[in-house]
Short mmCIF file of C-alpha atoms and ligand atoms in Angstrom, two decimals:
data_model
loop_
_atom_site.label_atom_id
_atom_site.label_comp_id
_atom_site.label_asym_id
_atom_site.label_seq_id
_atom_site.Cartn_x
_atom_site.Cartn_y
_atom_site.Cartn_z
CA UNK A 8 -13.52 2.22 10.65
CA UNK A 9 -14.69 0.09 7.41
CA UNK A 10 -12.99 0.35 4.90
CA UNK A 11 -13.20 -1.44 1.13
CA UNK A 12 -10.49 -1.61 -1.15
CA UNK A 13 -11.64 -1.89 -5.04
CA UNK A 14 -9.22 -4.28 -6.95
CA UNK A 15 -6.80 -6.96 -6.68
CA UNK A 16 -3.49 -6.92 -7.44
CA UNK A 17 0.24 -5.90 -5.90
CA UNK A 18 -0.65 -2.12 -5.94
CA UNK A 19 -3.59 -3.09 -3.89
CA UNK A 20 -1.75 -5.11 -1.72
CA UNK A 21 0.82 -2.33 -0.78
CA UNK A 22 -2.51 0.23 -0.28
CA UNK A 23 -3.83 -2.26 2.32
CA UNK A 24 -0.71 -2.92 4.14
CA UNK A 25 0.04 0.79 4.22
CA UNK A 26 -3.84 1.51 5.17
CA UNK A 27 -3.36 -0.87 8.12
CA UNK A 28 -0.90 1.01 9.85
CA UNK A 29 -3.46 3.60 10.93
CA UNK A 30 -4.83 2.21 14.04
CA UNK A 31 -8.92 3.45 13.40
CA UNK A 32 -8.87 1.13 10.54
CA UNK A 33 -10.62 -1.78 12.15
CA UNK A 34 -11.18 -3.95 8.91
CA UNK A 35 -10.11 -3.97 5.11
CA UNK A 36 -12.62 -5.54 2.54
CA UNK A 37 -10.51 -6.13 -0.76
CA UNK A 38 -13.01 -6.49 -3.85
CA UNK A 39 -11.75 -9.08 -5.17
CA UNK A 40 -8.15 -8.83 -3.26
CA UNK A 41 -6.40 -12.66 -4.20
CA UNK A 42 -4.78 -15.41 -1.94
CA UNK A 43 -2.23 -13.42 -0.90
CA UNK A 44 -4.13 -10.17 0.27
CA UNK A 45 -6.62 -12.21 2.18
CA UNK A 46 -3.92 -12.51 5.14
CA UNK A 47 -3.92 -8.37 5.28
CA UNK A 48 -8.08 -8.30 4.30
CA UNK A 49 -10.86 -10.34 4.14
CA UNK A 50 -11.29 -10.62 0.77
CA UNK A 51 -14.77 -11.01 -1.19
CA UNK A 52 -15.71 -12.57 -4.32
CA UNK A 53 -17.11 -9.54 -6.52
CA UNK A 54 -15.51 -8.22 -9.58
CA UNK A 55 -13.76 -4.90 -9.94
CA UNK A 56 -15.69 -4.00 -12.52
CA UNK A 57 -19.37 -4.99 -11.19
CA UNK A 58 -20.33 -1.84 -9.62
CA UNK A 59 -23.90 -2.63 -8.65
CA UNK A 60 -22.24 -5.57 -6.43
CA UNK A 61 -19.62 -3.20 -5.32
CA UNK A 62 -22.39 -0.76 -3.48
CA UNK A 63 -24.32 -3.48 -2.27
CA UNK A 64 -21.79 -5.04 -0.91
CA UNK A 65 -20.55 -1.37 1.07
CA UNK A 66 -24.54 -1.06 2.10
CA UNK A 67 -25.04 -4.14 3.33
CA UNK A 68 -21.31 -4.37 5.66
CA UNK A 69 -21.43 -0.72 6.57
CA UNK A 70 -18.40 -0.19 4.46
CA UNK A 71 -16.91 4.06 5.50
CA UNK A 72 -14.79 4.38 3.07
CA UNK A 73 -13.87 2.97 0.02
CA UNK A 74 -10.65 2.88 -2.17
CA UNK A 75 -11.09 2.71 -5.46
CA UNK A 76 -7.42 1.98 -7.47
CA UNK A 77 -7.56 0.10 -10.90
CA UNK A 78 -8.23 2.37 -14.20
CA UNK A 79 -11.70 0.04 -15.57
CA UNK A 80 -14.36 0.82 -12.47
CA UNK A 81 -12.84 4.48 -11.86
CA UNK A 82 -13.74 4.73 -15.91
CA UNK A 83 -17.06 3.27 -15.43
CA UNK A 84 -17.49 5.21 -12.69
CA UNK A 85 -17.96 3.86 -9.38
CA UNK A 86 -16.82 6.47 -7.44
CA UNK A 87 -20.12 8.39 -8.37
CA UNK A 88 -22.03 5.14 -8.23
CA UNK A 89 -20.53 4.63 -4.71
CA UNK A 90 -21.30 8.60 -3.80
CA UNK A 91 -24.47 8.71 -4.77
CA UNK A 92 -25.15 5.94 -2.08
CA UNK A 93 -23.29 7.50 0.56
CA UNK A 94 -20.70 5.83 0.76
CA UNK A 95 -17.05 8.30 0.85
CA UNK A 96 -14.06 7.59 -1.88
CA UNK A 97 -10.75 7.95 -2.43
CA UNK A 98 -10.68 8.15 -6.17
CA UNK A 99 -12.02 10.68 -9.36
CA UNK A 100 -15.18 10.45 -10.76
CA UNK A 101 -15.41 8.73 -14.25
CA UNK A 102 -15.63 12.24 -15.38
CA UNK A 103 -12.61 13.08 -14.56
CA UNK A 104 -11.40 9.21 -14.92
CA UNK A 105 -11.65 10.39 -18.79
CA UNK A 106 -8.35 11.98 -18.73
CA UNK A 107 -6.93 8.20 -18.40
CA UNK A 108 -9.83 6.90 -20.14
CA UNK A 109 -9.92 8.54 -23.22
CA UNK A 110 -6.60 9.58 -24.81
CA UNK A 111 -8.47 12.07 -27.34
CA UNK A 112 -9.86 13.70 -24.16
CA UNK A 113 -6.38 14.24 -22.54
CA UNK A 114 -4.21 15.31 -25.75
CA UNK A 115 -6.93 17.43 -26.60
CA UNK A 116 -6.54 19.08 -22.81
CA UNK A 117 -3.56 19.31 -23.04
CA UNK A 118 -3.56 20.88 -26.27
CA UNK A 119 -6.36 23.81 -25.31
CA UNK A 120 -4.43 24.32 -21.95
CA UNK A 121 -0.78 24.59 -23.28
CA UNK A 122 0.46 21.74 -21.77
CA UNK A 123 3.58 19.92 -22.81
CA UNK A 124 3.24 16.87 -24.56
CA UNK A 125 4.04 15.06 -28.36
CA UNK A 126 2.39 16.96 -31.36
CA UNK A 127 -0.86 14.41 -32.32
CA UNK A 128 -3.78 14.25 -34.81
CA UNK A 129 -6.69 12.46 -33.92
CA UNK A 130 -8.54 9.97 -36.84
CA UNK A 131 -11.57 8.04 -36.74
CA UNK A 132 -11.21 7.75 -40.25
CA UNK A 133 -9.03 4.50 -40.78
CA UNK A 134 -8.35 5.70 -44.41
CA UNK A 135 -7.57 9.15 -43.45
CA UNK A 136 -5.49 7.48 -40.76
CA UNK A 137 -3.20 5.68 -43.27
CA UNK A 138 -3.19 8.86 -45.96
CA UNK A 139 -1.80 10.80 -43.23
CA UNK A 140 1.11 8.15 -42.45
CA UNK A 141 2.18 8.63 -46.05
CA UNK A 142 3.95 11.46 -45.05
CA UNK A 143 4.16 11.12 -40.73
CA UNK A 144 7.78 11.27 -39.18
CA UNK A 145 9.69 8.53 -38.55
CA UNK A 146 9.42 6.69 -36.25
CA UNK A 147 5.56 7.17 -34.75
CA UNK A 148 3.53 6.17 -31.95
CA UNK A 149 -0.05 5.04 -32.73
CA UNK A 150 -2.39 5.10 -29.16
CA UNK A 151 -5.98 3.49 -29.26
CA UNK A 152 -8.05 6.30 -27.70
CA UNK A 153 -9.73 3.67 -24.73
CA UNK A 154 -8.55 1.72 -22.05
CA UNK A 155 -6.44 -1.75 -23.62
CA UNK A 156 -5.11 -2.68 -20.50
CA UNK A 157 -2.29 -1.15 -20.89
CA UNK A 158 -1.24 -2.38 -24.16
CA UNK A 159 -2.75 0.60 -26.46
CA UNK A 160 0.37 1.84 -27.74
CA UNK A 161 2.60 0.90 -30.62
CA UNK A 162 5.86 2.58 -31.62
CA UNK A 163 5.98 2.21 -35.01
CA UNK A 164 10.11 1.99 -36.37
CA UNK A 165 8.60 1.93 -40.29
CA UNK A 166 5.65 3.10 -42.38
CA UNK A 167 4.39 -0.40 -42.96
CA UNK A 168 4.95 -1.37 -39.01
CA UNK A 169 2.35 2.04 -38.36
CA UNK A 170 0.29 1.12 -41.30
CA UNK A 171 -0.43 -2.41 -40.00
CA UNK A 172 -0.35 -0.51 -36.31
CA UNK A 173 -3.82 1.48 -37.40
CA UNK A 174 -4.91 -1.54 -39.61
CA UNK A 175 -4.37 -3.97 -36.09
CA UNK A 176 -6.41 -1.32 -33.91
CA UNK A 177 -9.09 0.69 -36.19
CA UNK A 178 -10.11 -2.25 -38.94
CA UNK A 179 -9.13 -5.74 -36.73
CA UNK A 180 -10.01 -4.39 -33.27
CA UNK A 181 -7.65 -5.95 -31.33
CA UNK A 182 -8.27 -4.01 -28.31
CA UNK A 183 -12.43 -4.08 -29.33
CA UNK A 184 -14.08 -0.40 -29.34
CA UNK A 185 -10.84 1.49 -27.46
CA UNK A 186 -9.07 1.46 -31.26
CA UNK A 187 -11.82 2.93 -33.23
CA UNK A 188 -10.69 6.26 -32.90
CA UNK A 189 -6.50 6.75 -32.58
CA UNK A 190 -4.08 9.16 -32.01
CA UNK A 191 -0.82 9.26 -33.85
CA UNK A 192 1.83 11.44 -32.25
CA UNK A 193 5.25 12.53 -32.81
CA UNK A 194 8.02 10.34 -31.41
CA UNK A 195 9.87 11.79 -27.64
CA UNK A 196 13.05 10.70 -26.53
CA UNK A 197 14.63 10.64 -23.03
CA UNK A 198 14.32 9.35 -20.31
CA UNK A 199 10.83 8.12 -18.37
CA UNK A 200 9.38 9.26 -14.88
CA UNK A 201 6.68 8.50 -13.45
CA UNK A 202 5.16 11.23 -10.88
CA UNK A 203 1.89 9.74 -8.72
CA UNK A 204 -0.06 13.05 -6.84
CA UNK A 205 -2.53 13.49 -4.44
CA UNK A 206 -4.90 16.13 -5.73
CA UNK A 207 -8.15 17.00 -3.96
CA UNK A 208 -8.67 19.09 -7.20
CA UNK A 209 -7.71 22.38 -5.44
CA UNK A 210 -4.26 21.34 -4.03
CA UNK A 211 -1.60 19.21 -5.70
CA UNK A 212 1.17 17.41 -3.74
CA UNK A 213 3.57 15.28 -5.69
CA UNK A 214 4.93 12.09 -4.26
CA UNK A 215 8.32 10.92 -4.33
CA UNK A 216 9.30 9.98 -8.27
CA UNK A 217 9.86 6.78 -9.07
CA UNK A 218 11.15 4.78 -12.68
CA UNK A 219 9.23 1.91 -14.13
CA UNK A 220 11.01 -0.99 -16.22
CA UNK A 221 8.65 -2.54 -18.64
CA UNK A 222 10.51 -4.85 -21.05
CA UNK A 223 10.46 -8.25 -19.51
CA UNK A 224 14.52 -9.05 -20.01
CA UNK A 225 17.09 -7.14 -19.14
CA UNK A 226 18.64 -4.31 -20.26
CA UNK A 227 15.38 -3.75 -21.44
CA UNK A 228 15.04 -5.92 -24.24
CA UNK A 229 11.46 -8.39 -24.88
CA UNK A 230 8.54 -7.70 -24.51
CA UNK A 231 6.32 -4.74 -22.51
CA UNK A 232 5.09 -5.99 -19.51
CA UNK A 233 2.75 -5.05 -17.39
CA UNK A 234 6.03 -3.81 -15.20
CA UNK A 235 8.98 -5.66 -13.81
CA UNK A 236 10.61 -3.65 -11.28
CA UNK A 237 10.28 0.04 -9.68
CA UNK A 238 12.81 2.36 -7.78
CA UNK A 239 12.09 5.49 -6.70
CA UNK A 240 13.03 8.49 -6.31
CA UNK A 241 14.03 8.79 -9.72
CA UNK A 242 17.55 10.56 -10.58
CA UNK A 243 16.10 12.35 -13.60
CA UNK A 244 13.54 14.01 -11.78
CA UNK A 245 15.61 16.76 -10.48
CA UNK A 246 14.62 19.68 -8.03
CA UNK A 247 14.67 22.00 -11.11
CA UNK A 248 12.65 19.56 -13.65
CA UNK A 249 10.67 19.11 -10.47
CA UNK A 250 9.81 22.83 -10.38
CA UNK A 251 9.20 22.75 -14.02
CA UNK A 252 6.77 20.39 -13.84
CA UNK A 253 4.51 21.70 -10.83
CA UNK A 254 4.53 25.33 -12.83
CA UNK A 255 3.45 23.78 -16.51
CA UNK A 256 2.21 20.48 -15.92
CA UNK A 257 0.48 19.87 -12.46
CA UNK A 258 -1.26 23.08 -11.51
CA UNK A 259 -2.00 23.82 -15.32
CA UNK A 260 -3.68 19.88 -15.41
CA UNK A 261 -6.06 20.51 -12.29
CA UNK A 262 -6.43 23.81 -13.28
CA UNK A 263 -7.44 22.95 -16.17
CA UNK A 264 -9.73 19.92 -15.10
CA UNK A 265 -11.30 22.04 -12.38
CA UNK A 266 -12.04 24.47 -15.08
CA UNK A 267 -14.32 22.10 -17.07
CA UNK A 268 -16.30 20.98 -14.36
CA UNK A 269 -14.34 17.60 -14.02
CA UNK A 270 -12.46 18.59 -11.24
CA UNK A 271 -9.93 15.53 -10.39
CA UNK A 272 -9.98 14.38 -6.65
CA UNK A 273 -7.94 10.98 -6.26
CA UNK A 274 -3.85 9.90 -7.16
CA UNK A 275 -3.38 11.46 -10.86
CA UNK A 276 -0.45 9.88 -12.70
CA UNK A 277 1.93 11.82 -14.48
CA UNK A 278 3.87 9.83 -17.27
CA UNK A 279 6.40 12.25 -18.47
CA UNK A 280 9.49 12.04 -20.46
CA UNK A 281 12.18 14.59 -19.56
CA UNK A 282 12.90 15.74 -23.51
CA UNK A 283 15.88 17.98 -24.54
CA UNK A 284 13.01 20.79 -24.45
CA UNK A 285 12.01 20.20 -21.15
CA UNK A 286 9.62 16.97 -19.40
CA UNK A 287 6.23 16.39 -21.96
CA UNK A 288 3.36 14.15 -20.60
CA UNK A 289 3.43 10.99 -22.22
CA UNK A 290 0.00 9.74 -20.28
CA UNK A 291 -1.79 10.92 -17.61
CA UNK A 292 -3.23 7.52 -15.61
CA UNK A 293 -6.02 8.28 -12.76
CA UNK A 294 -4.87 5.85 -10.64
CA UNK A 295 -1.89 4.71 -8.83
CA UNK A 296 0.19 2.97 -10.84
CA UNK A 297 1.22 -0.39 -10.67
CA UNK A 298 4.34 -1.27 -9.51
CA UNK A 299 5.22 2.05 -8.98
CA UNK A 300 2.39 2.53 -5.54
CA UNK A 301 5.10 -0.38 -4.56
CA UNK A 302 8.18 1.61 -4.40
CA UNK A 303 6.38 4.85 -3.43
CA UNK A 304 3.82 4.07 -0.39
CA UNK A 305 6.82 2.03 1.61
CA UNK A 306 8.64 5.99 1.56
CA UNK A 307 5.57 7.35 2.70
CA UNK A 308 6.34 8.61 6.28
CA UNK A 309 2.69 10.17 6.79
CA UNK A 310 -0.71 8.37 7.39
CA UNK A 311 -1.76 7.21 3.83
CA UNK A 312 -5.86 6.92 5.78
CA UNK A 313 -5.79 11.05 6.82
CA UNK A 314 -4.09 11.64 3.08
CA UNK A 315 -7.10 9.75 1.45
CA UNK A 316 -9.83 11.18 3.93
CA UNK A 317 -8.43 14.40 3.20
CA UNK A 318 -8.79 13.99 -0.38
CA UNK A 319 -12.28 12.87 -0.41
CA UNK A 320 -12.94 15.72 1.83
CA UNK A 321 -11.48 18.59 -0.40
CA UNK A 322 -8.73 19.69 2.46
CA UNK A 323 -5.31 18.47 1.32
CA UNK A 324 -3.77 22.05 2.14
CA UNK A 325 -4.69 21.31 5.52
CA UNK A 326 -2.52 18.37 6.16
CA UNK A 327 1.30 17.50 5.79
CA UNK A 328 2.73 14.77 3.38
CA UNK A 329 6.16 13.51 4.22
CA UNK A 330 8.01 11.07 2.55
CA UNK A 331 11.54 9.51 3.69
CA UNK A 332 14.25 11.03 2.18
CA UNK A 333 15.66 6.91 1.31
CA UNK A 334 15.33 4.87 -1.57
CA UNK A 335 12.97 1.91 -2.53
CA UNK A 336 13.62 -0.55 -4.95
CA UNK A 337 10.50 -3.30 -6.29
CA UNK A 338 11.63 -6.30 -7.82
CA UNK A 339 8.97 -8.37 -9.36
CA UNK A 340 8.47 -12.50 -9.60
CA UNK A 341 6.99 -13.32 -11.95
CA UNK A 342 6.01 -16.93 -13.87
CA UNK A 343 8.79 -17.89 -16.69
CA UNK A 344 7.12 -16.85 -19.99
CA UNK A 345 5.27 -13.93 -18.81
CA UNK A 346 3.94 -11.84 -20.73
CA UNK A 347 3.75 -14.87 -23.22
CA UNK A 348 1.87 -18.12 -22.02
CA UNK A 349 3.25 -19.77 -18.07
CA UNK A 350 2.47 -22.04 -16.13
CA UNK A 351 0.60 -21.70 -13.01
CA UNK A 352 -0.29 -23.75 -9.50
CA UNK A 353 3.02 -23.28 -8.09
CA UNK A 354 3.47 -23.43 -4.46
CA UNK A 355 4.74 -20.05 -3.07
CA UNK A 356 7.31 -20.27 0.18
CA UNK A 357 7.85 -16.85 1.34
CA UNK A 358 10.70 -17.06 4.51
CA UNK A 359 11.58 -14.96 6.88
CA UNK A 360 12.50 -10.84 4.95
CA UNK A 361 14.57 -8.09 6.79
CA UNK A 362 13.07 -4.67 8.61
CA UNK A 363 13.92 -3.24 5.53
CA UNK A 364 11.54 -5.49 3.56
CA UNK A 365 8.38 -6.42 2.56
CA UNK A 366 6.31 -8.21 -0.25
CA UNK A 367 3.12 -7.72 -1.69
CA UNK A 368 1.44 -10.26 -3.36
CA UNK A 369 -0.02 -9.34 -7.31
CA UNK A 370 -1.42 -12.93 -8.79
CA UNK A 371 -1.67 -15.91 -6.07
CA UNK A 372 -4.80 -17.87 -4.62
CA UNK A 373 -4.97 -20.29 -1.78
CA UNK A 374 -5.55 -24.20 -1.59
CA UNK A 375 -8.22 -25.73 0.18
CA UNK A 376 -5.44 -26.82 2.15
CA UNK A 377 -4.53 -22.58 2.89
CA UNK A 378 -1.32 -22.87 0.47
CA UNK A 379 -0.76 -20.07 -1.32
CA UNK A 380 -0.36 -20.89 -5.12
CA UNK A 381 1.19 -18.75 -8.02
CA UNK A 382 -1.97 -17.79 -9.96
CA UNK A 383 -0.93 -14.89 -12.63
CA UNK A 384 1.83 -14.10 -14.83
CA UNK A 385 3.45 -11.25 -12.82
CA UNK A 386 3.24 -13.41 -8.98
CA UNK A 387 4.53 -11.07 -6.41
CA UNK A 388 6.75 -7.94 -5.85
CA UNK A 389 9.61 -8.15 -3.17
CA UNK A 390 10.55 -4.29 -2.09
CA UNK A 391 12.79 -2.86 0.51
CA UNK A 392 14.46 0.38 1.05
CA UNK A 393 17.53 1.80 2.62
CA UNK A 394 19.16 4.99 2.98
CA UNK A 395 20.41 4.97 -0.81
CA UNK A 396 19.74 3.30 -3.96
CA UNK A 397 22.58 0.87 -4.55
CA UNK A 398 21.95 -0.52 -1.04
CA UNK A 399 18.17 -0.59 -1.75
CA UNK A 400 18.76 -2.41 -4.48
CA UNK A 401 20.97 -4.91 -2.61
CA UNK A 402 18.85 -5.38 -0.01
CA UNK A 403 15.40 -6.29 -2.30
CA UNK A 404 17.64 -9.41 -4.41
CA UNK A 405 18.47 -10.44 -0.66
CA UNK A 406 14.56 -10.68 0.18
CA UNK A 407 13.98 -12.19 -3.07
CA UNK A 408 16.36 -14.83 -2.44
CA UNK A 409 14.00 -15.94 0.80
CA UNK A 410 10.78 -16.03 -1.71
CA UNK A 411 10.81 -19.52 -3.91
CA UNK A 412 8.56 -20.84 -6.39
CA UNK A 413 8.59 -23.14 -9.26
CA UNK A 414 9.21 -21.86 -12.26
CA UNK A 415 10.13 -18.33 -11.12
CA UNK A 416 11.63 -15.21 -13.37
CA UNK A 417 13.09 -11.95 -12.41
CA UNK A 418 15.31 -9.32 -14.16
CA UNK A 419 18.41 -9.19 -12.64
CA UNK A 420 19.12 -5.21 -13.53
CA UNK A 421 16.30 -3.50 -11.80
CA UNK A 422 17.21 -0.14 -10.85
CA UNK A 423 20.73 -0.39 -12.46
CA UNK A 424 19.89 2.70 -15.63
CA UNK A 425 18.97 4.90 -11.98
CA UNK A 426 22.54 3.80 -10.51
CA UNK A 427 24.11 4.60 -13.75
CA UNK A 428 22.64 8.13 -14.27
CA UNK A 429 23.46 8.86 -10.67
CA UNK A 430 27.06 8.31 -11.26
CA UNK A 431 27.17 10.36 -14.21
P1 AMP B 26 1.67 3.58 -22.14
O1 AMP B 26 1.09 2.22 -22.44
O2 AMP B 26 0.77 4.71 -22.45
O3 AMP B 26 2.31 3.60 -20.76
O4 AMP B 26 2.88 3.75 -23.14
C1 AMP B 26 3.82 2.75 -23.19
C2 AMP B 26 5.15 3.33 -23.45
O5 AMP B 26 5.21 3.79 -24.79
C3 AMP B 26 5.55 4.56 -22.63
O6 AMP B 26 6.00 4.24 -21.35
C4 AMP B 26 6.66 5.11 -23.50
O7 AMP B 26 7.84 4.38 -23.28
C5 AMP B 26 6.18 4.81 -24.89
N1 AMP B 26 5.59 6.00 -25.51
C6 AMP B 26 4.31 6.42 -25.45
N2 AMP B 26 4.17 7.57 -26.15
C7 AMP B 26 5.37 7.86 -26.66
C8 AMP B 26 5.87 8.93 -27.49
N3 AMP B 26 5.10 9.91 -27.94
N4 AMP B 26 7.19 8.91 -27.82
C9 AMP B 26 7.99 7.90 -27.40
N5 AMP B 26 7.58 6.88 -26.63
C10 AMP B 26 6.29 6.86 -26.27
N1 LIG B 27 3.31 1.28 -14.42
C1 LIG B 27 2.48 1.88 -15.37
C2 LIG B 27 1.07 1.97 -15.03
O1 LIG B 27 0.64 1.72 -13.93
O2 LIG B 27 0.28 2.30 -15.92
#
């Protein structure tokens, strides 16, 4: 079996190692993949967002299935572009992709389908947009409606920090066309977990939660980043917020999605804060997300191939999903000065990990000479597991101390806000 993997970064990485382990998978194209993938995939020079390449490429190789996992093609939609030629995916078509790619879309779903989530009004109007922050609460979130790569949202502490906030996105454009419509919503509090699902658009199945940390210093001070670290599960998502969230978010999303024709076959990404009044979406993402798919897929006790296949093929009730009742923790490398300017070209040494470890490789390329070479601001993730959390923890700075570059940066606290809320 052929398969092609759509992107190139550490989520993609951990899909193709975990992809491997099912023995009809003869061959893994990764579109674009990077240096450090190409010793799990052969990797090939085409874009994640060229979608005409993409299907010529699967044509022309045979390619039987394809996996498509970063937010831009899924948008654009090359799952129906890939379809339409045949070709099967694991992935939702763009439109169902909407509910990531437009934030208008998803508020307003989950306003018409009761759905938990922060009170919003939507403005394309930049002056009615700064009228209406005359009188907003205190502090408020402004979210360009597109995709920003990640960066569309600003928590505004003052009126003049959201004023400039709409200014930035609807009059300067800083994230282009994605900020010419905005939603400005009410301020949550709590604490964040992130639930990835496999939905077939019929059935639901949760994976194991897992907690992001997205300030680049510790104790989570700096700047947001693109991610630093993962652990999983989560200790806020308990088996009672658990059941809360199946009963008024999950079902009710697909439901809902189903219901409108734009039924949502892929991983959907629930980004929820656990409020005093119960767990709100914060975002929905259509993908996996990245470095959560880190912590999550090494748990995965069940063949991640059959999950996808069933997917694509509408008959996830049919088949089991187990994950490991352990803990994962993801640490990641990154290049001093990320998410700020770094250097790159750095020769990456990775020695010998533990059973309990692994790495995955996010921004690297190889030498002429077949050195692998740091290449991106966030370099590589270093994740192990272990029967519980502290010792997961442990055991990933242990297999980070046998991975060296120049120049390298990780937080030091990853996973210790988890530790502390277990011991409360
Ligand atoms: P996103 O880029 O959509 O992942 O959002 C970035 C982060 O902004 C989230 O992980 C939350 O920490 C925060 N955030 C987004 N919306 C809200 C909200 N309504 N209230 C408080 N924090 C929020
Ligand atoms: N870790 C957040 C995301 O993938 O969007």
């Amino acid at each position: 079996m052929k398969i092609m993997v759509i992107g190139g970064g550490g989520r993609e990485h951990a899909i193709i190692k975990k992809l491997k382990e099912n023995k009809q998978v003869s061959l893994i194209y990764a579109l674009p993949g990077n240096g450090g993938i190409a010793k799990d995939a052969e990797c090939v020079d085409i874009g994640a967002k060229d979608i005409p390449k993409i299907v010529e490429f699967a044509k022309d190789n045979n390619v039987e299935f394809a996996v498509v996992a970063p937010d831009d093609p899924l948008v654009l939609g090359a799952v129906d572009a890939l379809e339409d030629a045949g070709i099967p995916c694991f992935g939702p078509k763009a439109n169902a992709a909407i509910i990531e790619g437009s934030k208008v879309f998803s508020k307003n779903l989950m306003k018409n389908f009761n759905i938990p989530t922060a009170k919003y009004e939507v403005f394309d109007d930049m002056e009615k947009a700064l009228n209406y922050i005359k009188t907003a609460p205190i502090p408020t979130v402004i979210k360009a409606d597109g995709l920003a790569l990640g960066k569309g949202v600003i928590i505004a502490e003052t009126r003049e920090d959201a004023e400039n906030a709409v200014k930035s996105m609807m009059q300067d454009k800083i994230f282009g066309e994605s900020g010419s419509r905005v939603v400005i919503e009410e301020f949550l509090t709590g604490p964040e977990v992130s639930v990835l699902s496999f939905t077939d658009g019929k059935t639901i199945i949760p994976m194991v939660s897992s907690m992001d940390h997205k300030r680049a210093l510790d104790g989570d001070k700096g700047l947001n980043t693109g991610g630093m670290g993962t652990v999983a599960p989560n200790p806020y998502y308990t088996k009672e917020v658990a059941d809360e969230c199946m009963e008024k978010i999950f079902l009710p999303t697909i439901k809902a999605m189903s219901s409108l024709d734009r039924p949502f076959k892929g991983c959907l990404y629930f980004g929820l804060m656990i409020t005093k009044d119960g767990p709100k979406v914060i975002e929905y993402n259509c993908r996996f997300g990245d470095p959560e798919t880190q912590v999550v897929l090494p748990l995965l006790e069940s063949d991640l191939f059959e999950i996808m296949r069933a997917t694509a093929e509408e008959r996830l009730d049919e088949i089991e999903v187990k994950f490991a009742d352990k803990s994962a923790c993801c640490v990641v490398l990154a290049s001093n000065g990320y998410p700020k300017a770094y250097e790159k070209g750095f020769e990456i040494k990775i020695g010998e990990l533990a059973d309990n470890a692994n790495f995955y490789i996010a921004g690297a390329k190889l030498d002429e000479n077949g050195k692998l070479l740091t290449n991106g601001g966030r370099v590589l993730n270093v994740v192990a597991t272990a029967d519980d959390l502290e010792q997961a923890i442990k055991n990933a700075y242990k297999a980070a101390e046998n991975i060296t570059f120049d120049n390298a940066y990780c937080r030091k606290d990853i996973g210790q806000r988890a530790l502390q809320a277990l011991k409360k």
